[in-house]
Structures are given as structure tokens and as C-alpha cells.
JSON list of C-alpha atoms in Angstrom, two decimals:
[
{"chain": "A", "resi": 1, "resn": "GLN", "atom": "CA", "xyz": [8.96, 17.89, -16.85]},
{"chain": "A", "resi": 2, "resn": "HIS", "atom": "CA", "xyz": [7.46, 15.00, -14.92]},
{"chain": "A", "resi": 3, "resn": "SER", "atom": "CA", "xyz": [6.62, 11.54, -16.18]},
{"chain": "A", "resi": 4, "resn": "PHE", "atom": "CA", "xyz": [3.72, 10.90, -13.82]},
{"chain": "A", "resi": 5, "resn": "GLY", "atom": "CA", "xyz": [0.08, 11.70, -14.34]},
{"chain": "A", "resi": 6, "resn": "SER", "atom": "CA", "xyz": [-1.26, 14.80, -12.62]},
{"chain": "A", "resi": 7, "resn": "LEU", "atom": "CA", "xyz": [-4.78, 14.69, -11.22]},
{"chain": "A", "resi": 8, "resn": "SER", "atom": "CA", "xyz": [-7.31, 16.21, -13.58]},
{"chain": "A", "resi": 9, "resn": "LYS", "atom": "CA", "xyz": [-10.01, 15.94, -10.89]},
{"chain": "A", "resi": 10, "resn": "VAL", "atom": "CA", "xyz": [-9.69, 15.38, -7.14]},
{"chain": "A", "resi": 11, "resn": "ILE", "atom": "CA", "xyz": [-12.26, 12.86, -5.87]},
{"chain": "A", "resi": 12, "resn": "PHE", "atom": "CA", "xyz": [-11.36, 13.39, -2.21]},
{"chain": "A", "resi": 13, "resn": "THR", "atom": "CA", "xyz": [-8.38, 14.17, -0.01]},
{"chain": "A", "resi": 14, "resn": "ALA", "atom": "CA", "xyz": [-7.34, 12.24, 3.10]},
{"chain": "A", "resi": 15, "resn": "ASN", "atom": "CA", "xyz": [-5.44, 14.13, 5.80]},
{"chain": "A", "resi": 16, "resn": "ALA", "atom": "CA", "xyz": [-3.21, 12.82, 8.56]},
{"chain": "A", "resi": 17, "resn": "GLU", "atom": "CA", "xyz": [-0.88, 14.34, 11.13]},
{"chain": "A", "resi": 18, "resn": "SER", "atom": "CA", "xyz": [2.11, 12.90, 12.98]},
{"chain": "A", "resi": 19, "resn": "ASP", "atom": "CA", "xyz": [3.21, 14.40, 16.30]},
{"chain": "A", "resi": 20, "resn": "VAL", "atom": "CA", "xyz": [6.77, 15.04, 17.50]},
{"chain": "A", "resi": 21, "resn": "GLY", "atom": "CA", "xyz": [7.10, 11.38, 18.59]},
{"chain": "A", "resi": 22, "resn": "THR", "atom": "CA", "xyz": [7.39, 10.28, 14.94]},
{"chain": "A", "resi": 23, "resn": "ARG", "atom": "CA", "xyz": [7.63, 6.46, 14.89]},
{"chain": "A", "resi": 24, "resn": "GLU", "atom": "CA", "xyz": [6.93, 6.28, 18.64]},
{"chain": "A", "resi": 25, "resn": "GLY", "atom": "CA", "xyz": [4.31, 9.01, 18.71]},
{"chain": "A", "resi": 26, "resn": "LYS", "atom": "CA", "xyz": [0.74, 9.39, 17.55]},
{"chain": "A", "resi": 27, "resn": "VAL", "atom": "CA", "xyz": [-0.88, 9.76, 14.15]},
{"chain": "A", "resi": 28, "resn": "LYS", "atom": "CA", "xyz": [-4.39, 10.94, 13.56]},
{"chain": "A", "resi": 29, "resn": "SER", "atom": "CA", "xyz": [-6.70, 11.80, 10.73]},
{"chain": "A", "resi": 30, "resn": "PHE", "atom": "CA", "xyz": [-8.29, 15.22, 10.47]},
{"chain": "A", "resi": 31, "resn": "GLY", "atom": "CA", "xyz": [-10.55, 17.25, 8.23]},
{"chain": "A", "resi": 32, "resn": "GLU", "atom": "CA", "xyz": [-14.04, 16.93, 6.87]},
{"chain": "A", "resi": 33, "resn": "HIS", "atom": "CA", "xyz": [-15.40, 13.36, 6.63]},
{"chain": "A", "resi": 34, "resn": "HIS", "atom": "CA", "xyz": [-12.41, 11.74, 8.35]},
{"chain": "A", "resi": 35, "resn": "GLY", "atom": "CA", "xyz": [-12.72, 8.43, 10.16]},
{"chain": "A", "resi": 36, "resn": "ASN", "atom": "CA", "xyz": [-11.47, 9.56, 13.57]},
{"chain": "A", "resi": 37, "resn": "LEU", "atom": "CA", "xyz": [-8.26, 7.57, 13.17]},
{"chain": "A", "resi": 38, "resn": "ASP", "atom": "CA", "xyz": [-6.08, 8.15, 16.24]},
{"chain": "A", "resi": 39, "resn": "LEU", "atom": "CA", "xyz": [-3.27, 5.64, 16.70]},
{"chain": "A", "resi": 40, "resn": "LYS", "atom": "CA", "xyz": [-0.23, 5.22, 18.92]},
{"chain": "A", "resi": 41, "resn": "LEU", "atom": "CA", "xyz": [2.81, 4.23, 16.89]},
{"chain": "A", "resi": 42, "resn": "GLU", "atom": "CA", "xyz": [5.64, 2.01, 18.09]},
{"chain": "A", "resi": 43, "resn": "LYS", "atom": "CA", "xyz": [8.84, 1.08, 16.35]},
{"chain": "A", "resi": 44, "resn": "HIS", "atom": "CA", "xyz": [8.99, -2.55, 15.25]},
{"chain": "A", "resi": 45, "resn": "PRO", "atom": "CA", "xyz": [11.22, -4.66, 17.54]},
{"chain": "A", "resi": 46, "resn": "ASP", "atom": "CA", "xyz": [13.57, -5.29, 14.59]},
{"chain": "A", "resi": 47, "resn": "GLN", "atom": "CA", "xyz": [14.00, -1.51, 14.39]},
{"chain": "A", "resi": 48, "resn": "GLY", "atom": "CA", "xyz": [14.89, -1.23, 18.07]},
{"chain": "A", "resi": 49, "resn": "GLY", "atom": "CA", "xyz": [11.37, -0.60, 19.34]},
{"chain": "A", "resi": 50, "resn": "LYS", "atom": "CA", "xyz": [9.24, -2.35, 21.90]},
{"chain": "A", "resi": 51, "resn": "GLY", "atom": "CA", "xyz": [6.45, -3.25, 19.46]},
{"chain": "A", "resi": 52, "resn": "GLY", "atom": "CA", "xyz": [2.87, -3.52, 20.60]},
{"chain": "A", "resi": 53, "resn": "GLY", "atom": "CA", "xyz": [1.63, -0.68, 18.40]},
{"chain": "A", "resi": 54, "resn": "THR", "atom": "CA", "xyz": [1.25, -0.09, 14.72]},
{"chain": "A", "resi": 55, "resn": "ASN", "atom": "CA", "xyz": [3.87, 1.44, 12.46]},
{"chain": "A", "resi": 56, "resn": "PRO", "atom": "CA", "xyz": [3.82, 3.42, 9.20]},
{"chain": "A", "resi": 57, "resn": "GLU", "atom": "CA", "xyz": [4.58, 0.32, 7.11]},
{"chain": "A", "resi": 58, "resn": "GLU", "atom": "CA", "xyz": [1.52, -1.50, 8.54]},
{"chain": "A", "resi": 59, "resn": "LEU", "atom": "CA", "xyz": [-0.66, 1.50, 7.75]},
{"chain": "A", "resi": 60, "resn": "PHE", "atom": "CA", "xyz": [0.69, 1.61, 4.20]},
{"chain": "A", "resi": 61, "resn": "ALA", "atom": "CA", "xyz": [0.10, -2.16, 3.83]},
{"chain": "A", "resi": 62, "resn": "CYS", "atom": "CA", "xyz": [-3.52, -1.78, 5.02]},
{"chain": "A", "resi": 63, "resn": "GLY", "atom": "CA", "xyz": [-4.26, 1.00, 2.55]},
{"chain": "A", "resi": 64, "resn": "TYR", "atom": "CA", "xyz": [-2.52, -0.83, -0.30]},
{"chain": "A", "resi": 65, "resn": "ALA", "atom": "CA", "xyz": [-4.43, -4.08, 0.43]},
{"chain": "A", "resi": 66, "resn": "ALA", "atom": "CA", "xyz": [-7.83, -2.35, 0.46]},
{"chain": "A", "resi": 67, "resn": "CYS", "atom": "CA", "xyz": [-7.12, -0.35, -2.68]},
{"chain": "A", "resi": 68, "resn": "PHE", "atom": "CA", "xyz": [-5.69, -3.35, -4.54]},
{"chain": "A", "resi": 69, "resn": "ASN", "atom": "CA", "xyz": [-8.68, -5.55, -3.69]},
{"chain": "A", "resi": 70, "resn": "GLY", "atom": "CA", "xyz": [-11.04, -2.83, -4.91]},
{"chain": "A", "resi": 71, "resn": "ALA", "atom": "CA", "xyz": [-9.09, -2.56, -8.16]},
{"chain": "A", "resi": 72, "resn": "LEU", "atom": "CA", "xyz": [-9.07, -6.35, -8.54]},
{"chain": "A", "resi": 73, "resn": "ARG", "atom": "CA", "xyz": [-12.85, -6.61, -8.15]},
{"chain": "A", "resi": 74, "resn": "LEU", "atom": "CA", "xyz": [-13.53, -3.66, -10.49]},
{"chain": "A", "resi": 75, "resn": "LEU", "atom": "CA", "xyz": [-11.23, -4.96, -13.20]},
{"chain": "A", "resi": 76, "resn": "ALA", "atom": "CA", "xyz": [-12.64, -8.48, -13.01]},
{"chain": "A", "resi": 77, "resn": "VAL", "atom": "CA", "xyz": [-16.11, -7.04, -13.75]},
{"chain": "A", "resi": 78, "resn": "LYS", "atom": "CA", "xyz": [-14.83, -4.67, -16.47]},
{"chain": "A", "resi": 79, "resn": "ASN", "atom": "CA", "xyz": [-12.96, -7.54, -18.15]},
{"chain": "A", "resi": 80, "resn": "GLY", "atom": "CA", "xyz": [-15.88, -10.00, -17.94]},
{"chain": "A", "resi": 81, "resn": "ILE", "atom": "CA", "xyz": [-14.18, -12.31, -15.44]},
{"chain": "A", "resi": 82, "resn": "LYS", "atom": "CA", "xyz": [-16.61, -13.85, -12.95]},
{"chain": "A", "resi": 83, "resn": "ILE", "atom": "CA", "xyz": [-14.97, -14.16, -9.54]},
{"chain": "A", "resi": 84, "resn": "GLY", "atom": "CA", "xyz": [-16.13, -15.11, -6.07]},
{"chain": "A", "resi": 85, "resn": "ASN", "atom": "CA", "xyz": [-14.87, -13.62, -2.83]},
{"chain": "A", "resi": 86, "resn": "SER", "atom": "CA", "xyz": [-11.37, -12.19, -2.82]},
{"chain": "A", "resi": 87, "resn": "SER", "atom": "CA", "xyz": [-8.87, -11.22, -0.18]},
{"chain": "A", "resi": 88, "resn": "VAL", "atom": "CA", "xyz": [-5.59, -9.38, -0.54]},
{"chain": "A", "resi": 89, "resn": "LYS", "atom": "CA", "xyz": [-2.65, -9.57, 1.85]},
{"chain": "A", "resi": 90, "resn": "VAL", "atom": "CA", "xyz": [0.13, -7.02, 1.50]},
{"chain": "A", "resi": 91, "resn": "SER", "atom": "CA", "xyz": [3.48, -7.28, 3.28]},
{"chain": "A", "resi": 92, "resn": "VAL", "atom": "CA", "xyz": [5.54, -4.10, 3.31]},
{"chain": "A", "resi": 93, "resn": "SER", "atom": "CA", "xyz": [9.21, -4.29, 4.26]},
{"chain": "A", "resi": 94, "resn": "LEU", "atom": "CA", "xyz": [11.42, -1.41, 5.39]},
{"chain": "A", "resi": 95, "resn": "GLY", "atom": "CA", "xyz": [15.07, -1.96, 4.64]},
{"chain": "A", "resi": 96, "resn": "VAL", "atom": "CA", "xyz": [18.42, -0.57, 3.60]},
{"chain": "A", "resi": 97, "resn": "GLU", "atom": "CA", "xyz": [18.92, 0.05, -0.10]},
{"chain": "A", "resi": 98, "resn": "SER", "atom": "CA", "xyz": [22.51, 1.26, 0.17]},
{"chain": "A", "resi": 99, "resn": "GLU", "atom": "CA", "xyz": [24.93, 3.43, 2.10]},
{"chain": "A", "resi": 100, "resn": "THR", "atom": "CA", "xyz": [24.56, 6.20, -0.47]},
{"chain": "A", "resi": 101, "resn": "VAL", "atom": "CA", "xyz": [24.49, 9.63, 1.14]},
{"chain": "A", "resi": 102, "resn": "THR", "atom": "CA", "xyz": [20.89, 10.78, 1.11]},
{"chain": "A", "resi": 103, "resn": "ALA", "atom": "CA", "xyz": [20.09, 14.30, 2.37]},
{"chain": "A", "resi": 104, "resn": "GLY", "atom": "CA", "xyz": [23.39, 14.31, 4.28]},
{"chain": "A", "resi": 105, "resn": "VAL", "atom": "CA", "xyz": [22.90, 10.90, 5.90]},
{"chain": "A", "resi": 106, "resn": "PRO", "atom": "CA", "xyz": [25.07, 7.96, 4.72]},
{"chain": "A", "resi": 107, "resn": "LEU", "atom": "CA", "xyz": [22.10, 5.63, 4.45]},
{"chain": "A", "resi": 108, "resn": "ARG", "atom": "CA", "xyz": [19.34, 5.11, 1.91]},
{"chain": "A", "resi": 109, "resn": "LEU", "atom": "CA", "xyz": [16.25, 3.34, 3.23]},
{"chain": "A", "resi": 110, "resn": "GLY", "atom": "CA", "xyz": [13.53, 1.94, 1.04]},
{"chain": "A", "resi": 111, "resn": "LEU", "atom": "CA", "xyz": [10.37, -0.11, 0.93]},
{"chain": "A", "resi": 112, "resn": "ALA", "atom": "CA", "xyz": [9.40, -3.33, -0.82]},
{"chain": "A", "resi": 113, "resn": "ALA", "atom": "CA", "xyz": [5.99, -4.98, -1.02]},
{"chain": "A", "resi": 114, "resn": "LYS", "atom": "CA", "xyz": [4.59, -8.44, -1.62]},
{"chain": "A", "resi": 115, "resn": "ILE", "atom": "CA", "xyz": [0.95, -8.68, -2.66]},
{"chain": "A", "resi": 116, "resn": "HIS", "atom": "CA", "xyz": [-0.96, -11.95, -2.45]},
{"chain": "A", "resi": 117, "resn": "ALA", "atom": "CA", "xyz": [-4.47, -11.94, -3.91]},
{"chain": "A", "resi": 118, "resn": "GLU", "atom": "CA", "xyz": [-6.62, -14.99, -3.19]},
{"chain": "A", "resi": 119, "resn": "ILE", "atom": "CA", "xyz": [-9.68, -15.33, -5.41]},
{"chain": "A", "resi": 120, "resn": "GLU", "atom": "CA", "xyz": [-12.54, -17.81, -5.21]},
{"chain": "A", "resi": 121, "resn": "GLY", "atom": "CA", "xyz": [-14.27, -19.21, -8.29]},
{"chain": "A", "resi": 122, "resn": "VAL", "atom": "CA", "xyz": [-11.34, -19.07, -10.71]},
{"chain": "A", "resi": 123, "resn": "ASP", "atom": "CA", "xyz": [-8.35, -21.21, -11.63]},
{"chain": "A", "resi": 124, "resn": "GLY", "atom": "CA", "xyz": [-4.73, -20.26, -10.87]},
{"chain": "A", "resi": 125, "resn": "PRO", "atom": "CA", "xyz": [-3.90, -18.58, -14.21]},
{"chain": "A", "resi": 126, "resn": "THR", "atom": "CA", "xyz": [-7.10, -16.50, -14.07]},
{"chain": "A", "resi": 127, "resn": "ALA", "atom": "CA", "xyz": [-6.31, -15.45, -10.49]},
{"chain": "A", "resi": 128, "resn": "GLN", "atom": "CA", "xyz": [-2.87, -14.30, -11.61]},
{"chain": "A", "resi": 129, "resn": "LYS", "atom": "CA", "xyz": [-4.40, -12.43, -14.57]},
{"chain": "A", "resi": 130, "resn": "CYS", "atom": "CA", "xyz": [-6.79, -10.62, -12.21]},
{"chain": "A", "resi": 131, "resn": "ALA", "atom": "CA", "xyz": [-3.92, -9.72, -9.88]},
{"chain": "A", "resi": 132, "resn": "ASP", "atom": "CA", "xyz": [-1.84, -8.43, -12.80]},
{"chain": "A", "resi": 133, "resn": "LEU", "atom": "CA", "xyz": [-4.76, -6.31, -14.06]},
{"chain": "A", "resi": 134, "resn": "ALA", "atom": "CA", "xyz": [-5.26, -4.88, -10.57]},
{"chain": "A", "resi": 135, "resn": "HIS", "atom": "CA", "xyz": [-1.54, -4.08, -10.31]},
{"chain": "A", "resi": 136, "resn": "GLU", "atom": "CA", "xyz": [-1.74, -2.18, -13.60]},
{"chain": "A", "resi": 137, "resn": "PHE", "atom": "CA", "xyz": [-4.73, -0.10, -12.40]},
{"chain": "A", "resi": 138, "resn": "CYS", "atom": "CA", "xyz": [-4.41, 0.32, -8.60]},
{"chain": "A", "resi": 139, "resn": "PRO", "atom": "CA", "xyz": [-3.33, 3.88, -7.65]},
{"chain": "A", "resi": 140, "resn": "TYR", "atom": "CA", "xyz": [-0.98, 2.51, -4.97]},
{"chain": "A", "resi": 141, "resn": "SER", "atom": "CA", "xyz": [0.68, 0.23, -7.54]},
{"chain": "A", "resi": 142, "resn": "ARG", "atom": "CA", "xyz": [0.96, 3.09, -9.99]},
{"chain": "A", "resi": 143, "resn": "ALA", "atom": "CA", "xyz": [2.46, 5.36, -7.31]},
{"chain": "A", "resi": 144, "resn": "THR", "atom": "CA", "xyz": [5.08, 2.78, -6.32]},
{"chain": "A", "resi": 145, "resn": "ARG", "atom": "CA", "xyz": [5.95, 1.56, -9.82]},
{"chain": "A", "resi": 146, "resn": "GLY", "atom": "CA", "xyz": [9.60, 2.24, -10.54]},
{"chain": "A", "resi": 147, "resn": "ASN", "atom": "CA", "xyz": [10.13, 3.39, -6.96]},
{"chain": "A", "resi": 148, "resn": "MET", "atom": "CA", "xyz": [10.13, 0.11, -5.04]},
{"chain": "A", "resi": 149, "resn": "ASP", "atom": "CA", "xyz": [10.05, -3.62, -5.68]},
{"chain": "A", "resi": 150, "resn": "VAL", "atom": "CA", "xyz": [6.52, -5.03, -5.72]},
{"chain": "A", "resi": 151, "resn": "GLU", "atom": "CA", "xyz": [5.86, -8.74, -6.13]},
{"chain": "A", "resi": 152, "resn": "VAL", "atom": "CA", "xyz": [2.30, -9.66, -7.17]},
{"chain": "A", "resi": 153, "resn": "VAL", "atom": "CA", "xyz": [0.88, -13.18, -6.81]},
{"chain": "A", "resi": 154, "resn": "GLY", "atom": "CA", "xyz": [-2.67, -14.24, -7.58]},
{"chain": "A", "resi": 155, "resn": "THR", "atom": "CA", "xyz": [-3.90, -17.67, -6.46]},
{"chain": "A", "resi": 156, "resn": "ALA", "atom": "CA", "xyz": [-7.18, -19.55, -6.60]},
{"chain": "A", "resi": 157, "resn": "LYS", "atom": "CA", "xyz": [-8.83, -19.93, -3.22]}
]
């Protein structure tokens, strides 16, 4: 038995493909109504790569930031909180959790995220409340909850 919520209705499905180059290859979107995403990936220099391209963690951070900001704006309206413009920055870190054997490899990697929501037209405590509400609702936050460390900060802009 699982403890997560199964989808009762699919709104849409996004599709992506990675080629044999993995972190130094290409990723692209495909399927009906896709955005023609076609990117060259490069390992981050701190991971032994040359840099100069995007990486999976950047792509995850972009999606998380957009989703979180949408959740923030929706929940402000639904909770009667008048806000101005908002921006959300997400930093996603790849790191070592432990040297526990995972799938036969003596290494367990993991992700961590820091979310910083800046909101105009509110004070600091209200900005934090909006960020906390968004974190409760955002599908990315719900998917990562209990699986990785996520720090959420809301500030007045």
C-alpha cells in the first residue's frame, strides 16, 4: 500500500527523452503539444564536466520555480491575500547522502532545494505565509516532501 495520492484525473502529460550521452548528451521533449525543447546537457564543473550547458538539476529547478510561483499566486487569491508581483528562485543541489550501497553501488546521491519567494505588496510575515501555503500545495513540493530537504523562505520585495 502506498502513502501518496494517485491521480484521479490526468490534466496533461509531459514527455522527455535522454539520449545515450546522459549528463553530457541531449534531452528533448516529444509528443502532442510539446514545446520543442531540445537541449545539450553538460556536467557541472564541480561534477567533473566542462560546463557551458544545462544539467538535470537546472531543469528541475526551473520547473519547480515556475510551479511554485503559480501555486503561490493561486493560494494568495484563494486565501484573500492581496499581493503584487512575485518571483521565485529555486536552487537545487546534487550531493552525497551516504556511502550506503544503492543498487550495487557504494554511494547514495540525493537532492536538496532552497526556495526563495520574493513578493511585492506584503510584509515579511505575510510573504512567509504565502510561501508556506505554496509549499503545502505545489505538486513539486508534495512530490519531494519526505524525500529531500527543502528550505522555503518568503520575503517582501
